[in-house]
Every structure is written in structure tokens, then in C-alpha cells.
PDB file of C-alpha atoms in Angstrom:
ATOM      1  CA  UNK C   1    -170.273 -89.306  -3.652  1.00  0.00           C
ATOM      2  CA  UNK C   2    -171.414 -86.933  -1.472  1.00  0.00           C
ATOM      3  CA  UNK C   3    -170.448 -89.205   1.319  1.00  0.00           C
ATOM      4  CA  UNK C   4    -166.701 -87.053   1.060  1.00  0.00           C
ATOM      5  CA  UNK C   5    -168.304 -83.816   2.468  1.00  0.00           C
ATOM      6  CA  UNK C   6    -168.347 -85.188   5.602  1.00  0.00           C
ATOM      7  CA  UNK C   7    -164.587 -85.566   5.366  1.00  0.00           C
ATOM      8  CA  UNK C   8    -163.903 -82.587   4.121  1.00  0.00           C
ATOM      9  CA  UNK C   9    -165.931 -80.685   7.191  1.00  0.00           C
ATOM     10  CA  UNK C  10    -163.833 -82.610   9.309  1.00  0.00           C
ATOM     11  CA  UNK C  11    -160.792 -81.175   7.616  1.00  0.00           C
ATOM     12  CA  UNK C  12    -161.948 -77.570   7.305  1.00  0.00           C
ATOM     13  CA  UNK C  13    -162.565 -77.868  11.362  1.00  0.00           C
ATOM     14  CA  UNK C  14    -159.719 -79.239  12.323  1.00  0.00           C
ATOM     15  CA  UNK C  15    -157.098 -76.369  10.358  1.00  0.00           C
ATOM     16  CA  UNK C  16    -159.529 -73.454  11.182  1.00  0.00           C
ATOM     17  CA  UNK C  17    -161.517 -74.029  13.715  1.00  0.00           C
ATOM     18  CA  UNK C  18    -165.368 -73.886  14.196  1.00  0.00           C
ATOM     19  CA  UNK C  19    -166.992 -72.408  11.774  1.00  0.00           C
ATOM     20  CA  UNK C  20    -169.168 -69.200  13.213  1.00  0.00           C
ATOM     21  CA  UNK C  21    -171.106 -69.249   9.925  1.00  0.00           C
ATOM     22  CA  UNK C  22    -172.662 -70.667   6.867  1.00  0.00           C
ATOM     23  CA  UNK C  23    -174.734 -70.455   3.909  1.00  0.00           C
ATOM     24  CA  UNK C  24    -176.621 -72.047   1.407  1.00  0.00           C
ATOM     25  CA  UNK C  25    -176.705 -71.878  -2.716  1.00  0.00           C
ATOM     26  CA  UNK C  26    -178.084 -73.791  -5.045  1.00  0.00           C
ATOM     27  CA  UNK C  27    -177.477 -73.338  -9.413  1.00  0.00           C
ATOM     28  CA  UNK C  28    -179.713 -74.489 -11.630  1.00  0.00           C
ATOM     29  CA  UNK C  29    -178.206 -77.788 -12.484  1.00  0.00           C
ATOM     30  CA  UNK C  30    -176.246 -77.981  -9.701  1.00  0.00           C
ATOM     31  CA  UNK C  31    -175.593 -79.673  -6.435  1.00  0.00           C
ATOM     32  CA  UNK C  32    -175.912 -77.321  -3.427  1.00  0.00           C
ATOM     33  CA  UNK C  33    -172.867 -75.553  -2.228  1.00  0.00           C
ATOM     34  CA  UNK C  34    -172.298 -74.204   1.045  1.00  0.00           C
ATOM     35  CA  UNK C  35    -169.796 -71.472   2.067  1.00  0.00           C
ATOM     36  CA  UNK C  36    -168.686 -71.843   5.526  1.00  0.00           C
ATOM     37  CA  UNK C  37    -167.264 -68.907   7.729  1.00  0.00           C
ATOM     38  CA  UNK C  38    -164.619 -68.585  10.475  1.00  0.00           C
ATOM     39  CA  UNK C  39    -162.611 -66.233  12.512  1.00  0.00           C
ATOM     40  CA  UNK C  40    -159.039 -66.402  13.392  1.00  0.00           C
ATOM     41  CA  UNK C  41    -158.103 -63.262  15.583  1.00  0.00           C
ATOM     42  CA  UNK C  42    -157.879 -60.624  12.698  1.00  0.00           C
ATOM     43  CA  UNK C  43    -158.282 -62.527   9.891  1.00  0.00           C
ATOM     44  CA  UNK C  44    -162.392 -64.194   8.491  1.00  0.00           C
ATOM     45  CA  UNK C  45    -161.470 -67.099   6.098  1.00  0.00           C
ATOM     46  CA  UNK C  46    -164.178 -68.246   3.794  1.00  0.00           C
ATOM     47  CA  UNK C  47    -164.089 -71.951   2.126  1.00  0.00           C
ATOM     48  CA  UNK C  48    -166.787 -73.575  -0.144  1.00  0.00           C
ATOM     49  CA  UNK C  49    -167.833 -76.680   1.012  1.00  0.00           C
ATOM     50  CA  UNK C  50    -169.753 -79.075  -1.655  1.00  0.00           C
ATOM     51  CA  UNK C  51    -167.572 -78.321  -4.747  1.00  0.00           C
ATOM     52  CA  UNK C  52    -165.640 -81.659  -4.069  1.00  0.00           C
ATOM     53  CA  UNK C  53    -168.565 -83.740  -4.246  1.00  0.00           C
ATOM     54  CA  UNK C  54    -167.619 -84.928  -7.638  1.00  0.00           C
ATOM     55  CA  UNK C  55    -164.474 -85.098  -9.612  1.00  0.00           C
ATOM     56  CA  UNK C  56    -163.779 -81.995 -11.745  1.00  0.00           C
ATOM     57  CA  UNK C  57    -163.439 -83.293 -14.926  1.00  0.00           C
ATOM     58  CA  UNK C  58    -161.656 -81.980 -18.498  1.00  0.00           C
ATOM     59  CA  UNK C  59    -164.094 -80.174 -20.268  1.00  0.00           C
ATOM     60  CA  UNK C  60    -162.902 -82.123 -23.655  1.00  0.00           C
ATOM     61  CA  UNK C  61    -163.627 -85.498 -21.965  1.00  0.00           C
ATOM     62  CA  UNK C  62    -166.114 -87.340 -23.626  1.00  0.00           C
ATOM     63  CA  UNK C  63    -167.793 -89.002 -20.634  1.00  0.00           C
ATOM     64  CA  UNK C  64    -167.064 -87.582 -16.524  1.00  0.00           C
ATOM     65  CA  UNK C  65    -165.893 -89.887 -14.481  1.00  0.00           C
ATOM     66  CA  UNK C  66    -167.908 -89.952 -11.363  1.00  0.00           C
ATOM     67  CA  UNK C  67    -164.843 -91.450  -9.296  1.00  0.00           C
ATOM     68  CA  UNK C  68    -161.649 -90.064 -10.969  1.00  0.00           C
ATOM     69  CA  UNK C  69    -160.239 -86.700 -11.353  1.00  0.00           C
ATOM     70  CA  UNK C  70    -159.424 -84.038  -8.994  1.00  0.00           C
ATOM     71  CA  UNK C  71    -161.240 -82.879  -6.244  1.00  0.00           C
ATOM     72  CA  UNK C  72    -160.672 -79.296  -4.593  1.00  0.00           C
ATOM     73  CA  UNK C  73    -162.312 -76.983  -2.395  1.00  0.00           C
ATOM     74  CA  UNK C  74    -161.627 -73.132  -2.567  1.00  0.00           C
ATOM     75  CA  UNK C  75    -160.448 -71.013   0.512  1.00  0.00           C
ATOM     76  CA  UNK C  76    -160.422 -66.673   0.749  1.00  0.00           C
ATOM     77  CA  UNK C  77    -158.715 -65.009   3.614  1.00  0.00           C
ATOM     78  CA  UNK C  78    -158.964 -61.360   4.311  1.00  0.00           C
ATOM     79  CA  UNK C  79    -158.775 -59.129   7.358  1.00  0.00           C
ATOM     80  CA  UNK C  80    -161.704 -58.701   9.259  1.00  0.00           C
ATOM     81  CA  UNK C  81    -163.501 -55.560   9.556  1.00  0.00           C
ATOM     82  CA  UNK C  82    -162.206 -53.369   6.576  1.00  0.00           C
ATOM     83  CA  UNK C  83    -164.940 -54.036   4.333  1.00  0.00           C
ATOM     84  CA  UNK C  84    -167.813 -56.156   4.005  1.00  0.00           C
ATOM     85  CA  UNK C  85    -166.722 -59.279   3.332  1.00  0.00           C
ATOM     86  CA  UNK C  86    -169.675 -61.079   3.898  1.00  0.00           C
ATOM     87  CA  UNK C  87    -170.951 -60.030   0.511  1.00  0.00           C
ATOM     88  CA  UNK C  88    -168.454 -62.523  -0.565  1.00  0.00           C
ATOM     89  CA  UNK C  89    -170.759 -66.022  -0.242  1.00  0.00           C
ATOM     90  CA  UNK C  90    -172.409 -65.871  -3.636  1.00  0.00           C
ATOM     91  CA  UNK C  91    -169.370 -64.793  -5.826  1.00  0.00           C
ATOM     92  CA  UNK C  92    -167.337 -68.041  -3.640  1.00  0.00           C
ATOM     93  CA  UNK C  93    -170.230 -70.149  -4.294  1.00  0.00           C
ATOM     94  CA  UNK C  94    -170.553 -69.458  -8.073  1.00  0.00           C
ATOM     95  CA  UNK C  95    -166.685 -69.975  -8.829  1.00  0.00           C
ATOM     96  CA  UNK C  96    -166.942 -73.157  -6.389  1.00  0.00           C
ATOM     97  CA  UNK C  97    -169.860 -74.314  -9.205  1.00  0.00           C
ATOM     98  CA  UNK C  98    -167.667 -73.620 -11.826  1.00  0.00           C
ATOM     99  CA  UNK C  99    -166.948 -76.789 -12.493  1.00  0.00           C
ATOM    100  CA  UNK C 100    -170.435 -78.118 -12.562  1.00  0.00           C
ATOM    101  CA  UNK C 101    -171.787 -74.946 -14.637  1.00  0.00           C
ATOM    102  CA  UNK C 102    -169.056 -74.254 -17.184  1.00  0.00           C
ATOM    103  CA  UNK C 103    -166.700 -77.523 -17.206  1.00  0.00           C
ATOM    104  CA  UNK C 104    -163.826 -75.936 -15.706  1.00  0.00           C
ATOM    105  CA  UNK C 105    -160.757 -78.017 -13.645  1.00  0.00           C
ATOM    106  CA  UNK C 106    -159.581 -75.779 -11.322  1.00  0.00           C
ATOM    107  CA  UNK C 107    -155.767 -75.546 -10.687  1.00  0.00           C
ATOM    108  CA  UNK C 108    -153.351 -73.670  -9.181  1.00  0.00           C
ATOM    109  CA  UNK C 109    -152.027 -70.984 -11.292  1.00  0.00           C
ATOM    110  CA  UNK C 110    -155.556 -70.342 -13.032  1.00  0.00           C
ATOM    111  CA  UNK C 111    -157.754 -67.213 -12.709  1.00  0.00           C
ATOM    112  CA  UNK C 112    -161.429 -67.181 -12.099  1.00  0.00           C
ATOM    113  CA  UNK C 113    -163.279 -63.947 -12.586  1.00  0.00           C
ATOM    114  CA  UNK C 114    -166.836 -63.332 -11.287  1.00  0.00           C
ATOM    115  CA  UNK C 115    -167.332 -60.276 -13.701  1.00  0.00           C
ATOM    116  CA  UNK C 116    -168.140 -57.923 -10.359  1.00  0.00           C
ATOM    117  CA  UNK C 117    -166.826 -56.574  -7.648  1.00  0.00           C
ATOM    118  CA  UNK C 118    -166.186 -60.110  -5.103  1.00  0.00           C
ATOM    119  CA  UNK C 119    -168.523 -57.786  -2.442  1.00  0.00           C
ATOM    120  CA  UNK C 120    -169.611 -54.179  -2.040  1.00  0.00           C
ATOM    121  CA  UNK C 121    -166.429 -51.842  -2.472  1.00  0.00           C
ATOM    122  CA  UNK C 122    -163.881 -53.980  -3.432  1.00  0.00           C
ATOM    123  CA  UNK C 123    -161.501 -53.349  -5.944  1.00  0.00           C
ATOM    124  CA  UNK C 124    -160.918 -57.277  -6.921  1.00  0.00           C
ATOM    125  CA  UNK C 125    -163.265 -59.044  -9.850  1.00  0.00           C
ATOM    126  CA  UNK C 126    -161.470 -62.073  -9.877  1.00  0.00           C
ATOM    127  CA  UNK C 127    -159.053 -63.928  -8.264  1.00  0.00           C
ATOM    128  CA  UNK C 128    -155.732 -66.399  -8.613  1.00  0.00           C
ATOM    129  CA  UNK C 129    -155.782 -69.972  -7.434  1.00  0.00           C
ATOM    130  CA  UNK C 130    -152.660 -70.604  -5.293  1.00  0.00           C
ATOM    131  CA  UNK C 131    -151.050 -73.469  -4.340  1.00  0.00           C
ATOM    132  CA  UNK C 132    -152.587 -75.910  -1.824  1.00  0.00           C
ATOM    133  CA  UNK C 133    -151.230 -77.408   1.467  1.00  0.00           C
ATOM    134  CA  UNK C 134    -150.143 -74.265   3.740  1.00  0.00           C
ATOM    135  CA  UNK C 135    -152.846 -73.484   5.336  1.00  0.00           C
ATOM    136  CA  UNK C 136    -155.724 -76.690   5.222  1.00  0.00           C
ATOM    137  CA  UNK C 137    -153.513 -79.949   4.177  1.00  0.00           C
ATOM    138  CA  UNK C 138    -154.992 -82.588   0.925  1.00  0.00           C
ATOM    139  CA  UNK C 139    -157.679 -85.125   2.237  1.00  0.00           C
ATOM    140  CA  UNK C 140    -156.702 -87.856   1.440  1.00  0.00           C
ATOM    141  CA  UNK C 141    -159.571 -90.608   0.040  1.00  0.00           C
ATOM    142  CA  UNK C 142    -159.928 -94.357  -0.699  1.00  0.00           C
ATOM    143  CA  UNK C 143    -158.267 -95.416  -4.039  1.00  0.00           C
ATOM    144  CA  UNK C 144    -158.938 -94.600  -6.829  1.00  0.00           C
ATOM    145  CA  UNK C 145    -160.766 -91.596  -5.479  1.00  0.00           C
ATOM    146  CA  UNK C 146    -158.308 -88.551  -5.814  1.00  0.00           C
ATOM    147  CA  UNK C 147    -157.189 -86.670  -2.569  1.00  0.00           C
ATOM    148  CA  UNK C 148    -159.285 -83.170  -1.719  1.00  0.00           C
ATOM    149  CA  UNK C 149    -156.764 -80.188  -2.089  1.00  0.00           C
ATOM    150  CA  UNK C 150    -157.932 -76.742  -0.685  1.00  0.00           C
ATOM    151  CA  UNK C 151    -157.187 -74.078  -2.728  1.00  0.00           C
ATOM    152  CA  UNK C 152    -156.195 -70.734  -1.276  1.00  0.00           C
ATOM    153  CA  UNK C 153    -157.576 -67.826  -3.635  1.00  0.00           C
ATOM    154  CA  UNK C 154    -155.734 -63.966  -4.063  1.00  0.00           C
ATOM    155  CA  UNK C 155    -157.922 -61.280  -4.782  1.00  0.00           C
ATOM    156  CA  UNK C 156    -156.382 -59.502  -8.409  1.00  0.00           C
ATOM    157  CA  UNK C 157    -157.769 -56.174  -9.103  1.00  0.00           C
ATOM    158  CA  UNK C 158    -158.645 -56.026 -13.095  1.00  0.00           C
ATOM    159  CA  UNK C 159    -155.290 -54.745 -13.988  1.00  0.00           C
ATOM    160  CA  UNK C 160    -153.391 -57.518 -11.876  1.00  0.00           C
ATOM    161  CA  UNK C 161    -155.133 -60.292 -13.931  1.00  0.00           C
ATOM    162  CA  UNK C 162    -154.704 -58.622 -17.041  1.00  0.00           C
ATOM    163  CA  UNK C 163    -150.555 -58.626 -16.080  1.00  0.00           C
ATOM    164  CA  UNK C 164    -150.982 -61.684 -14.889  1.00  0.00           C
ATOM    165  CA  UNK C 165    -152.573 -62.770 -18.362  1.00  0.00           C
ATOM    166  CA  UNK C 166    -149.277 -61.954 -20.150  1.00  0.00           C
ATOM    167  CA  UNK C 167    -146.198 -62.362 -17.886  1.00  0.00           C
ATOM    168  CA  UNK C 168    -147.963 -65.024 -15.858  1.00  0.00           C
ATOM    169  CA  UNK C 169    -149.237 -66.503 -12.306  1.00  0.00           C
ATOM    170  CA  UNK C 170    -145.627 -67.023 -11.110  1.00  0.00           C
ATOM    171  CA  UNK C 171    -144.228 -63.287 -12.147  1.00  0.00           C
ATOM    172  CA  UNK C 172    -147.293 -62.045 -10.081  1.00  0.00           C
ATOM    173  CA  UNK C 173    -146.564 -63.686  -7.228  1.00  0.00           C
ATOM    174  CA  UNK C 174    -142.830 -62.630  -7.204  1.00  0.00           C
ATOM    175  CA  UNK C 175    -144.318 -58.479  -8.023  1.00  0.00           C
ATOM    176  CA  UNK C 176    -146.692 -59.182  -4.896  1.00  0.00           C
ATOM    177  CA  UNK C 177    -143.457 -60.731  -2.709  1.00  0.00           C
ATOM    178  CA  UNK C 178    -140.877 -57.659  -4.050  1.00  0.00           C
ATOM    179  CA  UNK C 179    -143.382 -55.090  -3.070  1.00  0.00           C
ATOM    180  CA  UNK C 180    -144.461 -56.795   0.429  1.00  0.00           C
ATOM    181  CA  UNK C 181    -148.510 -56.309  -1.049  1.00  0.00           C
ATOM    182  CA  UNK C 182    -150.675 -57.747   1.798  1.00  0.00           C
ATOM    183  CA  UNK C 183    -152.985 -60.108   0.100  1.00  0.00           C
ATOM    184  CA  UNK C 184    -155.237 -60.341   2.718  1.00  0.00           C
ATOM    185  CA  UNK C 185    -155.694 -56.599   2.843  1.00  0.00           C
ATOM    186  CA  UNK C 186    -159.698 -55.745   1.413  1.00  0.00           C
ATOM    187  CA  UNK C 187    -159.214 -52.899   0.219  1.00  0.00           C
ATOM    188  CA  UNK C 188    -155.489 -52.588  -1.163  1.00  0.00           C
ATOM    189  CA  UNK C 189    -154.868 -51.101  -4.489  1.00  0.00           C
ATOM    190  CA  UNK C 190    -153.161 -52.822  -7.310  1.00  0.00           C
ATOM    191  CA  UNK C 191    -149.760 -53.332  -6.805  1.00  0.00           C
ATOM    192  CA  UNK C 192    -146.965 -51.579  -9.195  1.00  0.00           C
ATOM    193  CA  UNK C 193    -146.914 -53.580 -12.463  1.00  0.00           C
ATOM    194  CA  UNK C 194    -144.357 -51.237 -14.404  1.00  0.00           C
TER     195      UNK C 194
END
């Protein structure tokens, strides 16, 4: 299946442009993931390239399907030049092996947590999956293959994604909107959750 990478380059290029850099990782276990890199004026936009290889499939599922299921790729933007960013490959590349390692369909609304800091500095562990289709549209693929979607991801500092635990990924959102929070911003504090 890795015959939809190709596909999915294509797409990545076409919404964002040429990609100014990329790297390699490899899990035990795992197919190899890339992380690709581009610039748009202010803004660096990371997306993992590889993680839509095969079908994410429900942990509870007996046998995976190797056709069926959904397919997604994950996408982090953040301004350019506040922080180093870069440090951000592995962390991308180990929650775009998630489903590989731990059995995990990823969907917007859920929260995936790397357990440290996403790269030198920041105040973010984790981060919510957000709808797909603004900024890189589905891929769609031959039946019954499902279509790619690319997944933006928001940076949640610790207490953000404990809030977000109890009220929700939708009540976040709306705190985030109310209080104009700049998502994008690397180094922004948590926004108020009283």
C-alpha cells in the first residue's frame, strides 16, 4: 500500500508548497515515517508523511484490514522563528506511529500526548486533533480504499488538555475563539480556563 505516499506528496505540495525539508524515523516495528518541512512567509508547517500507508484500524478489531479504514496524515503550524521548532520531527513522527505502535485511530476531537515538551522550551506536551479540510483538502483513493484526511494538530499546554479532558474538545475550541489565543503562537501560555 505504500503506493498512496506518492499521492499524498503530491497533495502536501500542491496546498503548501515545496517542501524546504525532511527527515527520516524509523520504530521498531514500524514502517518508516518521514516529517516533511515548509515555509509559508511567517508561518513553518510540519506534516508526517508515511502514517497513511495503511488503514488505521480499531484497536478491538480482531484482524486489520490492510485496505479498509481510515487513513490520515497529521499537520503542525507555528510561527517561525520564536522557538525551535525543529525539535519537533521526532515527537510528530512518534504520534504519526501511533497507530502502528499502540493501535490508536486517530480522529478529530482526540488528544495525543508525547509525555515531553513537543521541542526545547515549549510549554505544550500534547496536542488536539482538529478537523480536516481547511488547510490540505481529503485525497481521495480508489474504492474501497478510504480517502487521506490531513489532520491539523493545536498545541495544549498540560492544563488545556486536562480542561479539555472534562468539558471537552469543542468547549476548548470556543475558550481559544472567546479569548482570540493564537494557536500558532510557540510560546503562548495557557489560555484562561476559569
Amino acid at each position: 500500500m505504500a503506493d498512496v505516499l506518492p499521492l499524498v506528496e503530491a497533495r502536501l505540495r500542491s496546498a503548501l508548497g515545496e517542501p524546504d525539508a525532511r527527515a527520516a524515523v524509523t520504530f521498531l516495528g514500524t514502517d518508516r515515517l518521514e516529517v516533511l518541512r515548509f515555509h509559508e512567509g511567517d508561518i513553518v508547517r510540519y506534516a508526517t508523511l508515511g502514517m497513511s500507508a495503511r488503514p488505521m484500524t480499531d484497536p478491538t478489531a480482531l484482524i486489520a484490514d490492510p485496505v479498509e479504514g481510515p487513513r490520515a496524515e497529521l499537520v503542525l503550524s507555528v510561527r517561525a522563528g520564536l522557538a525551535d521548532t525543529d525539535k519537533v520531527l521526532r515527537p510528530l513522527a512518534v504520534l504519526g506511529a501511533s497507530p502502528q505502535v499502540e493501535g490508536v485511530v486517530v480522529t478529530p476531537g482526540a488528544s495525543l500526548d508525547v509525555g515531553e515538551p513537543l521541542w526545547p522550551g515549549a510549554p505544550f506536551t500534547s496536542v488536539l486533533v482538529a478537523e480536516p479540510g481547511g488547510l490540505v483538502e481529503d485525497l481521495e483513493l480508489d474504492e474501497p480504499r478510504d480517502p487521506v484526511r490531513f489532520l491539523p494538530l493545536l498545541p495544549m499546554t498540560p492544563n488545556e488538555a486536562a480542561w479539555k479532558r472534562v468539558h471537552g474538545a469543542q468547549a476548548l475550541r470556543e475558550r481559544w475563539l472567546s479569548h482570540g489565543t493564537d494557536l500558532r503562537d510557540p510560546a503562548r501560555g495557557s489560555v484562561p480556563l476559569e
